[in-house]
Structure formats: C-alpha cells, structure tokens
Short mmCIF file of C-alpha atoms and ligand atoms in Angstrom, two decimals:
data_model
loop_
_atom_site.label_atom_id
_atom_site.label_comp_id
_atom_site.label_asym_id
_atom_site.label_seq_id
_atom_site.Cartn_x
_atom_site.Cartn_y
_atom_site.Cartn_z
CA MET A 29 87.12 121.44 174.68
CA LEU A 30 84.80 121.09 171.46
CA VAL A 31 85.25 120.57 167.71
CA ASP A 32 82.80 121.43 164.98
CA SER A 33 83.29 118.25 162.59
CA HIS A 34 81.52 120.07 159.82
CA CYS A 35 81.42 123.53 158.67
CA HIS A 36 81.64 125.68 155.61
CA LEU A 37 84.12 128.65 156.62
CA ASN A 38 84.59 129.70 152.76
CA PHE A 39 81.06 130.21 152.03
CA PRO A 40 79.26 133.62 151.58
CA GLY A 41 78.42 134.83 155.15
CA LEU A 42 81.29 133.42 156.78
CA ALA A 43 84.21 133.81 154.42
CA ASP A 44 84.24 137.68 154.97
CA LYS A 45 84.44 137.11 158.99
CA VAL A 46 86.78 134.19 159.41
CA ASP A 47 88.67 136.04 162.07
CA GLU A 48 85.36 136.91 163.82
CA ALA A 49 84.48 133.19 163.64
CA LEU A 50 87.81 132.14 165.25
CA ALA A 51 87.21 134.44 167.97
CA LEU A 52 83.79 132.93 168.88
CA MET A 53 85.20 129.54 168.75
CA ARG A 54 87.83 130.62 171.19
CA THR A 55 85.11 132.09 173.56
CA ASN A 56 83.34 128.93 173.43
CA GLN A 57 86.19 126.97 173.85
CA VAL A 58 85.65 125.24 170.25
CA THR A 59 89.23 124.46 169.53
CA HIS A 60 89.13 122.96 166.11
CA ALA A 61 86.99 122.88 163.17
CA LEU A 62 86.85 120.73 159.94
CA CYS A 63 86.10 122.83 156.78
CA VAL A 64 84.53 120.78 154.05
CA SER A 65 84.61 120.94 150.46
CA VAL A 66 81.64 120.67 148.11
CA THR A 67 83.16 121.13 144.81
CA LEU A 68 86.68 120.76 143.34
CA GLU A 69 86.65 124.35 142.29
CA GLU A 70 86.47 125.88 145.72
CA PHE A 71 88.82 123.02 147.08
CA PRO A 72 91.90 125.43 147.14
CA GLN A 73 89.85 127.93 149.23
CA VAL A 74 89.06 125.35 151.95
CA ARG A 75 92.72 124.02 151.72
CA ALA A 76 94.10 127.72 151.99
CA LEU A 77 92.11 128.12 155.22
CA ALA A 78 93.47 125.04 156.72
CA GLU A 79 96.88 125.89 155.63
CA ARG A 80 96.76 129.27 157.40
CA TYR A 81 95.02 128.24 160.64
CA PRO A 82 96.63 125.59 162.42
CA ASN A 83 93.04 124.47 164.19
CA ILE A 84 91.13 124.27 160.78
CA TYR A 85 91.28 121.06 158.75
CA ALA A 86 90.07 120.55 155.24
CA SER A 87 88.51 117.65 153.31
CA VAL A 88 88.11 117.16 149.55
CA GLY A 89 85.17 116.22 147.67
CA VAL A 90 82.16 116.95 145.25
CA HIS A 91 78.50 117.28 147.07
CA PRO A 92 75.88 115.47 145.36
CA ASP A 93 73.71 118.64 144.89
CA TYR A 94 76.13 120.08 142.48
CA PRO A 95 75.11 118.34 138.90
CA ASP A 96 77.43 120.66 136.76
CA ALA A 97 80.25 119.73 138.49
CA GLY A 98 80.54 116.77 136.22
CA GLU A 99 82.24 113.40 136.67
CA VAL A 100 84.62 112.98 139.72
CA ARG A 101 87.57 111.01 139.23
CA GLU A 102 88.86 108.62 141.83
CA ASP A 103 92.50 109.27 140.82
CA GLU A 104 92.15 113.27 141.16
CA LEU A 105 90.55 113.07 144.45
CA VAL A 106 93.61 110.74 145.76
CA ALA A 107 95.81 113.24 144.36
CA LEU A 108 94.31 116.15 146.06
CA ALA A 109 93.78 114.29 149.35
CA ASP A 110 97.71 113.71 149.69
CA HIS A 111 98.17 116.82 151.80
CA PRO A 112 98.93 116.93 155.32
CA ARG A 113 96.03 119.12 156.19
CA VAL A 114 93.11 117.30 154.45
CA VAL A 115 92.11 114.81 156.69
CA ALA A 116 88.88 113.42 154.85
CA ILE A 117 87.00 112.56 151.50
CA GLY A 118 83.80 114.33 151.04
CA GLU A 119 81.33 115.73 151.45
CA THR A 120 79.88 113.03 149.20
CA GLY A 121 76.86 110.67 149.41
CA LEU A 122 73.13 110.84 147.83
CA ASP A 123 70.48 113.66 147.80
CA TYR A 124 67.11 112.88 146.16
CA PHE A 125 65.39 115.71 147.99
CA ARG A 126 67.11 118.68 146.19
CA LEU A 127 67.40 117.06 142.83
CA GLN A 128 65.31 114.53 140.78
CA GLY A 129 65.28 112.41 137.83
CA ASP A 130 67.71 109.96 136.77
CA LEU A 131 70.49 110.36 139.58
CA GLU A 132 72.79 107.31 138.42
CA TRP A 133 75.59 110.05 138.22
CA GLN A 134 75.14 110.71 141.80
CA ARG A 135 75.64 107.15 142.58
CA ALA A 136 78.74 107.07 140.32
CA ARG A 137 80.11 110.00 141.96
CA PHE A 138 79.49 108.60 145.23
CA ARG A 139 81.19 105.10 144.19
CA ALA A 140 84.34 107.49 143.03
CA HIS A 141 84.51 108.90 146.61
CA ILE A 142 84.31 105.73 148.69
CA ARG A 143 87.02 104.29 146.29
CA ALA A 144 89.33 107.24 146.61
CA ALA A 145 88.88 107.00 150.47
CA ARG A 146 89.77 103.42 150.53
CA ARG A 147 92.76 103.79 148.38
CA CYS A 148 94.17 106.87 150.33
CA GLY A 149 92.98 105.71 153.74
CA LYS A 150 91.16 108.89 154.87
CA PRO A 151 87.74 108.65 156.12
CA LEU A 152 84.45 109.70 154.04
CA ILE A 153 81.95 112.51 155.23
CA ILE A 154 78.58 111.43 153.88
CA HIS A 155 75.53 113.35 153.16
CA THR A 156 72.27 111.47 152.80
CA ARG A 157 69.05 113.13 152.41
CA ALA A 158 65.67 111.34 151.20
CA ALA A 159 68.02 108.61 149.93
CA ALA A 160 69.05 106.50 153.02
CA ASP A 161 68.45 103.01 151.47
CA ASP A 162 70.51 103.69 148.23
CA THR A 163 73.34 105.43 150.48
CA LEU A 164 73.42 102.28 152.77
CA ARG A 165 73.40 99.91 149.52
CA VAL A 166 75.98 101.71 147.82
CA MET A 167 78.24 102.04 150.96
CA ARG A 168 78.07 98.11 151.38
CA GLU A 169 78.42 97.38 147.72
CA GLU A 170 81.43 99.69 147.69
CA HIS A 171 82.93 98.46 151.01
CA ALA A 172 82.96 102.24 152.60
CA GLY A 173 83.70 100.23 156.09
CA GLU A 174 87.07 99.74 155.02
CA ALA A 175 87.48 103.77 154.88
CA GLY A 176 85.03 104.59 157.65
CA GLY A 177 83.60 107.81 158.34
CA VAL A 178 80.67 109.78 159.42
CA MET A 179 77.19 110.30 158.37
CA HIS A 180 77.27 114.01 158.66
CA CYS A 181 74.09 116.23 159.72
CA PHE A 182 72.17 113.02 160.75
CA THR A 183 68.30 113.44 160.23
CA GLU A 184 67.59 109.87 159.59
CA SER A 185 65.61 107.08 161.75
CA TRP A 186 67.47 104.90 164.15
CA ASN A 187 67.34 102.03 161.80
CA VAL A 188 69.31 103.97 159.28
CA ALA A 189 71.94 105.11 162.14
CA ARG A 190 72.21 101.44 163.56
CA ALA A 191 73.08 100.31 159.88
CA ALA A 192 75.79 103.00 159.48
CA LEU A 193 76.92 102.07 162.93
CA ASP A 194 77.13 98.47 161.92
CA LEU A 195 79.38 99.42 158.72
CA GLY A 196 81.65 101.03 161.58
CA PHE A 197 80.39 104.46 160.73
CA HIS A 198 80.17 107.74 163.35
CA ILE A 199 76.93 109.86 163.40
CA SER A 200 77.19 113.55 163.54
CA PHE A 201 74.44 115.78 165.00
CA SER A 202 73.80 119.28 163.97
CA GLY A 203 71.74 122.10 165.39
CA ILE A 204 68.78 120.31 164.00
CA VAL A 205 68.69 118.29 167.13
CA THR A 206 67.92 121.40 168.98
CA PHE A 207 65.07 122.20 166.72
CA LYS A 208 61.56 122.18 168.44
CA ASN A 209 59.92 119.66 165.95
CA ALA A 210 62.83 117.31 166.28
CA GLU A 211 61.62 114.75 168.50
CA SER A 212 62.46 111.90 166.67
CA LEU A 213 65.92 112.95 165.89
CA ARG A 214 66.55 113.59 169.89
CA ASP A 215 65.61 110.02 170.42
CA VAL A 216 68.28 108.56 168.05
CA ALA A 217 70.70 110.95 169.73
CA LYS A 218 70.00 109.18 172.97
CA ARG A 219 70.84 105.92 171.52
CA VAL A 220 74.11 106.25 169.64
CA PRO A 221 76.88 104.97 171.28
CA LEU A 222 78.97 107.72 173.00
CA ASP A 223 82.13 106.39 171.11
CA ARG A 224 80.57 107.25 167.82
CA ILE A 225 79.16 110.57 168.33
CA LEU A 226 80.24 113.69 166.95
CA VAL A 227 78.71 117.33 166.70
CA GLU A 228 79.03 119.88 164.07
CA THR A 229 77.31 123.26 162.59
CA ASP A 230 77.18 122.59 159.08
CA SER A 231 77.53 126.42 159.00
CA PRO A 232 76.61 128.95 157.70
CA TYR A 233 73.41 126.94 157.76
CA LEU A 234 71.26 125.51 160.44
CA ALA A 235 71.95 127.72 163.40
CA PRO A 236 71.08 125.90 166.66
CA VAL A 237 68.17 127.34 169.05
CA PRO A 238 68.39 130.09 170.24
CA PHE A 239 70.13 131.46 166.94
CA ARG A 240 67.81 129.72 164.52
CA GLY A 241 67.44 131.66 161.16
CA LYS A 242 70.83 133.56 161.75
CA THR A 243 74.15 133.09 160.07
CA ASN A 244 75.72 129.76 161.85
CA GLU A 245 79.31 129.41 162.75
CA PRO A 246 81.55 126.99 164.18
CA GLY A 247 81.43 128.49 167.70
CA LEU A 248 77.91 127.70 168.01
CA VAL A 249 78.78 124.16 168.03
CA ARG A 250 78.55 124.27 171.86
CA TYR A 251 74.80 124.65 171.76
CA VAL A 252 74.59 121.19 169.63
CA ALA A 253 76.71 119.53 172.35
CA GLU A 254 74.58 121.05 175.15
CA GLU A 255 71.72 119.68 173.74
CA ILE A 256 73.32 116.40 173.29
CA GLY A 257 74.52 116.63 177.02
CA ARG A 258 70.95 117.08 178.31
CA LEU A 259 69.78 114.10 176.34
CA ARG A 260 72.59 111.89 177.72
CA GLY A 261 72.83 113.29 181.34
CA LEU A 262 76.13 114.55 180.64
CA ALA A 263 78.05 118.02 180.97
CA VAL A 264 78.87 120.11 178.04
CA ASP A 265 82.39 119.85 179.18
CA GLN A 266 81.98 115.72 179.30
CA VAL A 267 80.42 115.91 175.58
CA GLY A 268 83.20 118.07 174.33
CA ARG A 269 85.82 115.82 175.57
CA ILE A 270 84.07 112.79 174.18
CA THR A 271 83.06 114.03 170.94
CA SER A 272 86.67 115.62 170.27
CA ASP A 273 88.55 112.52 171.25
CA ASN A 274 85.97 110.63 168.45
CA PHE A 275 86.88 113.41 165.92
CA PHE A 276 90.44 113.19 166.57
CA ARG A 277 90.66 109.34 166.39
CA LEU A 278 88.18 109.03 163.32
CA PHE A 279 90.18 111.65 161.32
CA ASN A 280 93.44 110.07 162.36
CA ILE A 281 95.02 113.78 163.85
CA LYS A 282 97.72 113.22 166.39
CA ASP A 283 99.39 116.63 166.72
CA HIS A 284 96.03 118.54 167.80
CA ALA A 285 97.29 119.24 171.42
CA ILE A 286 100.42 121.13 169.85
CA GLN A 287 98.18 123.54 167.64
CA VAL A 288 96.13 124.47 170.50
CA GLU A 289 99.20 125.77 172.04
CA HIS A 290 99.54 128.53 169.23
ZN1 ZN B 325 75.66 117.96 153.72
ZN1 ZN B 326 77.91 120.37 154.35
#
C-alpha cells in the first residue's frame, strides 16, 4: 500500500479526470491521497473531494504564492479545519523564489497558519522555496513543533532537513528525487530517518521519471517510492508500508483500513 501525501486533484489537468486518477491509484496500489488547499476560495472544492471519496483527505490553508488572497485569519482557519475529513493546515510557508520585494505579509500569513495548527491540534504542511532560514526561524518563533507536520516537496540541504527533523517534522519527497540532476537531494533522502519520511506527487506538477513533463497524478507516487527504495535498499512494498504508517500517524487518521474495504 502507498499513500500520496500531497496532491492537487482539483487543479486543471486533474479536476476533469478524477475517476481516471482514482483508477490509476488502484492499479498502482496507492490507497489514499491528501488533497491540499492553496486558497480559501478553492477550499470547498478540496473539501468536496474528501467528502465524496473515502480515501481522499483534505487540508485547509493559503499558499505563499497567492499575494491577492489577502490576510488570512487564524480564527477562520481553525473554523474551517473543524471537519472530520480535514486532517492538516496548509499548504503554508515561505516562497522567496516566485515572489520578491517586501514579503512580510507572507511571514504574517505563515504565522497565522502555525497558530491555527497549534490551536486545532492538526499538523502543518509547509512549503519552503529559497527561504529556508526564515522558514525555520518562523517555525521556531511560533513553536511549530507543537503542531508538527511535514516539509513538503523537500528540495533543501541535509542541514535544513536536520533542523526540521529536530523540530519534530517529517520530510516528504516528490518526483524531483527521480530527476537526473537531483543527486544532492538523493543524498538527503538516504539520511532522513525512515520513521519521518513521506512520499508525494504534488500533482498535477512534477511528474516523476519516466513521465517527466506529463500531467502528474497521485498513482505515480509509486515511482517516488521506488526511488526511495533504491536509495535505502528496500522493496517498494516496504517503502509503501513505512511511509503509509508515517502518514496515518502524522495526520492522526485511525479509520483508514475501513475505507480501503469500500
Ligand atoms: Zn508547495
Ligand atoms: Zn502543493
């Protein structure tokens, strides 16, 4: 069994073929997926997917790459997270690659998410790009470790991974780990403790080799797990079991076995 810990099933490219995507999940033994929000506007779509499909979960949050989304209120996040299918807060974090200038609003938004996660006891899905030092600083200042969570689509150095691990966070690897030029990321993937590793697609983006450039989908997380297996000397089934256990434990999901029966 495998779990895709981060996808965007409601995005163009996937939204009109959700049933096909679920079929490929079954073919590739991907039992569950977490569909991640990027704005509060599209959150109802994400929640609707999780309400409709017993093996799809939802998160609520506003991505740092959406400057027009405005101020995100902690109270609103807490209220929206109060739903049995919403298992996480995010994605949130800092991105100094896509946006430049005064990004204090990004840090304020990130802080609101961390406070909301601590209040509702749900873990954080953290996006960080070209902003590792500030991401870790804000995480420490806001005691993000109390909520826990995952550094998603990880592309940073071992030092950043170790700092996040020290805060109690998990590290999630995407299809990037299969890319030819990702040697240093593969070195990180060899070192993260097995009880802290997750796998994800971030679909519809970042399709793994040999599908690079195509529309990604949750079923292709199998190729990410195969690469982690190669790096760690494990069979894909073992990687699947370990990363699925980590996923259900981190997101506090206890009824997943029943859902697979459906
Ligand atoms: Zn992201
Ligand atoms: Zn994402």
